[in-house]
XYZ file of C-alpha atoms in Angstrom:
273
model
C 3.718 22.674 26.602
C 2.743 24.619 23.489
C 0.707 22.391 21.140
C 0.785 24.654 18.092
C 3.471 23.889 15.514
C 4.640 26.673 13.170
C 4.181 26.603 9.465
C 7.539 26.016 7.795
C 8.270 27.279 4.321
C 10.881 25.287 2.387
C 12.633 27.244 -0.369
C 14.893 25.535 -2.897
C 16.412 26.152 -6.308
C 15.872 22.444 -6.930
C 13.168 20.010 -5.745
C 13.478 20.882 -2.068
C 13.010 17.371 -0.727
C 16.313 17.451 1.138
C 15.217 20.487 3.155
C 11.771 18.984 3.743
C 13.307 15.767 5.029
C 15.448 17.675 7.506
C 12.462 19.756 8.658
C 10.298 16.638 9.224
C 13.156 14.859 11.064
C 13.479 17.840 13.430
C 9.695 18.224 13.835
C 9.455 14.560 14.877
C 11.083 15.594 18.169
C 8.182 17.922 18.950
C 4.497 17.114 19.371
C 4.563 13.875 17.380
C 6.047 15.547 14.301
C 2.838 17.230 13.192
C 4.020 20.120 11.065
C 2.712 21.948 8.046
C 5.373 22.330 5.373
C 4.844 24.553 2.310
C 7.471 23.776 -0.276
C 8.522 26.306 -2.891
C 10.697 24.557 -5.492
C 12.815 25.600 -8.450
C 13.288 29.188 -7.275
C 15.439 31.116 -9.757
C 14.706 34.764 -8.992
C 14.178 36.918 -5.874
C 10.434 37.617 -6.288
C 9.066 34.249 -4.944
C 11.567 34.507 -2.059
C 10.142 37.897 -1.073
C 6.620 36.470 -1.210
C 7.578 33.516 0.965
C 9.268 35.702 3.617
C 6.164 37.906 3.760
C 3.862 34.858 4.058
C 5.989 33.339 6.841
C 5.911 36.630 8.740
C 2.150 36.800 8.440
C 1.620 33.336 9.985
C 4.506 33.613 12.470
C 6.289 30.703 10.752
C 9.861 30.317 9.605
C 11.805 29.464 6.449
C 14.263 26.690 5.701
C 16.205 26.835 2.501
C 18.650 24.994 0.246
C 19.821 27.597 -2.219
C 23.262 27.292 -3.822
C 23.150 30.295 -6.181
C 25.055 33.080 -4.287
C 22.744 35.961 -5.308
C 19.632 34.071 -4.113
C 21.301 33.052 -0.886
C 22.281 36.684 -0.144
C 18.770 37.894 -0.988
C 16.909 35.426 1.242
C 19.278 36.168 4.149
C 18.890 39.942 3.820
C 15.131 39.810 3.209
C 14.523 37.560 6.262
C 16.555 39.953 8.416
C 14.606 42.923 7.092
C 11.251 41.234 7.791
C 12.327 39.711 11.113
C 11.603 36.148 9.983
C 13.584 33.217 11.388
C 15.694 31.550 8.674
C 17.465 28.171 8.600
C 20.257 27.592 6.100
C 20.321 23.822 5.624
C 22.895 23.532 2.827
C 25.252 26.434 3.663
C 27.185 25.047 6.679
C 27.825 21.750 4.854
C 29.017 23.524 1.717
C 31.316 25.648 3.824
C 32.731 22.590 5.588
C 33.504 20.824 2.333
C 35.004 23.988 0.917
C 37.299 24.422 3.891
C 38.454 20.794 3.929
C 38.907 20.121 0.241
C 40.015 23.657 -0.583
C 37.747 23.788 -3.657
C 34.913 26.068 -4.706
C 31.454 24.365 -4.978
C 29.904 24.259 -8.433
C 26.882 26.273 -7.266
C 24.598 24.455 -9.675
C 21.096 23.531 -8.436
C 19.771 19.975 -8.742
C 23.063 18.114 -9.123
C 21.854 15.443 -6.703
C 18.902 14.656 -8.922
C 20.619 14.490 -12.242
C 19.696 11.328 -14.130
C 23.187 9.803 -14.104
C 24.227 6.183 -14.339
C 23.682 5.674 -10.601
C 20.072 6.850 -10.898
C 19.256 4.403 -13.705
C 20.884 1.524 -11.832
C 18.706 2.305 -8.818
C 15.540 2.351 -10.992
C 16.559 -0.933 -12.613
C 17.111 -2.536 -9.147
C 13.707 -1.328 -7.951
C 11.962 -2.703 -11.036
C 13.846 -6.040 -10.510
C 12.710 -6.237 -6.852
C 9.071 -5.724 -7.859
C 9.238 -8.232 -10.714
C 10.895 -10.982 -8.647
C 9.134 -10.374 -5.338
C 7.659 -13.284 -3.391
C 9.005 -15.933 -5.760
C 6.866 -14.725 -8.681
C 9.394 -15.841 -11.340
C 12.188 -18.253 -10.250
C 14.232 -17.366 -13.330
C 15.091 -14.068 -11.661
C 17.011 -15.868 -8.926
C 19.870 -16.577 -11.310
C 20.083 -12.891 -12.315
C 19.843 -11.474 -8.809
C 22.676 -9.893 -6.868
C 21.033 -11.262 -3.738
C 18.261 -13.721 -2.908
C 16.396 -13.429 0.399
C 14.605 -16.462 1.792
C 12.387 -16.852 4.845
C 8.916 -17.673 6.036
C 6.061 -15.234 5.622
C 6.364 -11.867 7.482
C 10.144 -11.844 7.948
C 10.433 -8.502 6.118
C 11.612 -9.971 2.798
C 9.709 -7.518 0.590
C 10.485 -4.263 2.452
C 14.117 -5.344 2.777
C 14.276 -6.105 -0.957
C 12.923 -2.630 -1.777
C 15.293 -0.943 0.684
C 18.265 -2.740 -0.853
C 17.059 -1.823 -4.344
C 17.500 1.849 -3.412
C 21.114 0.876 -2.732
C 21.276 -0.482 -6.315
C 21.209 -4.147 -5.242
C 19.086 -6.394 -7.464
C 17.238 -8.470 -4.918
C 14.807 -11.358 -5.390
C 13.048 -13.111 -2.526
C 11.465 -16.515 -2.029
C 8.897 -17.414 0.658
C 9.533 -20.730 2.411
C 6.482 -22.894 3.055
C 6.778 -26.541 4.215
C 4.150 -27.776 1.762
C 5.774 -26.097 -1.252
C 9.087 -27.224 -2.750
C 11.507 -24.355 -3.241
C 12.300 -23.596 -6.913
C 15.168 -25.603 -8.454
C 16.883 -22.311 -9.379
C 17.443 -21.612 -5.698
C 19.879 -24.536 -5.488
C 21.765 -23.193 -8.526
C 22.517 -19.843 -6.839
C 25.782 -19.508 -4.936
C 25.225 -19.694 -1.157
C 27.188 -16.447 -0.926
C 24.385 -14.691 -2.780
C 21.621 -16.102 -0.569
C 20.659 -14.760 2.845
C 18.127 -16.435 5.114
C 15.883 -14.398 7.373
C 14.566 -15.865 10.596
C 12.689 -14.475 13.577
C 11.637 -15.461 17.086
C 8.418 -17.503 17.113
C 6.671 -15.214 19.592
C 7.418 -12.067 17.624
C 6.324 -13.698 14.380
C 3.105 -14.821 16.112
C 2.297 -11.231 17.121
C 3.131 -9.883 13.637
C 0.884 -12.457 11.959
C -1.973 -11.813 14.403
C -1.814 -8.100 13.568
C -1.746 -8.919 9.872
C -4.879 -11.046 10.175
C -6.631 -8.298 12.108
C -5.761 -5.798 9.403
C -7.407 -8.093 6.892
C -10.503 -8.526 9.040
C -9.746 -12.147 9.794
C -9.712 -14.056 13.095
C -6.366 -14.021 14.905
C -6.844 -17.719 15.715
C -6.323 -18.779 12.079
C -3.683 -21.415 11.413
C -1.421 -18.728 9.882
C -0.899 -17.247 13.361
C -0.926 -20.541 15.226
C 2.246 -20.936 17.314
C 2.659 -24.628 16.508
C 2.328 -23.866 12.805
C 4.863 -21.097 13.158
C 7.350 -23.387 14.891
C 6.893 -25.945 12.083
C 7.585 -23.304 9.396
C 10.669 -21.928 11.163
C 12.092 -25.401 11.681
C 11.551 -26.182 7.974
C 13.188 -22.914 6.954
C 16.136 -23.473 9.295
C 16.805 -26.942 7.790
C 16.681 -25.549 4.279
C 19.046 -22.692 5.126
C 21.520 -25.195 6.608
C 21.225 -27.330 3.496
C 21.969 -24.271 1.292
C 24.815 -23.206 3.569
C 23.793 -19.550 3.394
C 24.227 -16.795 6.049
C 21.199 -16.321 8.327
C 20.044 -13.089 9.986
C 17.645 -13.049 12.903
C 15.369 -10.015 12.206
C 13.667 -10.064 15.617
C 13.243 -6.498 16.905
C 15.277 -5.122 14.015
C 14.256 -2.230 11.775
C 14.604 -2.773 8.013
C 17.513 -0.303 7.920
C 19.393 -2.262 10.601
C 18.906 -5.578 8.798
C 19.962 -3.956 5.494
C 23.202 -2.737 7.114
C 23.976 -6.307 8.187
C 23.136 -7.616 4.689
C 25.479 -5.141 3.025
C 28.294 -6.014 5.436
C 27.834 -9.670 4.497
C 27.880 -8.852 0.793
C 31.061 -6.775 1.222
C 32.731 -9.767 2.874
C 31.653 -11.943 -0.039
C 29.113 -13.958 1.926
C 29.690 -15.980 5.095
C 28.173 -16.150 8.532
C 26.022 -13.337 9.803
């Protein structure tokens, strides 16, 4: 099997991150995804396109592009044919599909996805909220949150909060520890806006052991002790029952999978997971 991965040039009349994401996703299927990407952003005339095609030919690479301006699209297609460089049109087929189905002409304006519209600012606000009210830092945020996540340590509360923030959900989270009383504000929040996260004891044990190792600590510490973990999970389960909130078992689940379940619960207005 050939180990060498080609250099891929990404050409865009905007940022180019969409094309780069697609290239990396494809490259992950080959040789562990090790690929060199050279991004050329905000292209608005043919000259840099010509230079990129020549560079790709020199290193035996190829070019992926997301250009929406017709003249630039035509130029990169013709130039790549002339130079014999492999070219991948990432945006074109999708534009054509939309055009055929909705019977409308695309706007052909670069960067529309990245315009700072209301949706963008709501996402930023949600991310700032998740950072500010992470790990129970300020209980006052619980009353302002769209969603409150609760669970013992290492049940993915923080990464899940950040993922949901990118979906414009203002999410706060509270760690549950038997020796620490949960904040009073938690009991003032509607159970429909609270979701408990639980996990299998054995999986949590492994996660915590790895966490201790990464910190240079002994894996035998109480934090990763199975009896301690069972105690914490039992305490958390009792509290979740008392609150009457939905509970998700995150064992062997990616953050994206758990987030999908969370959003389904929110759409239903709360209830059992």
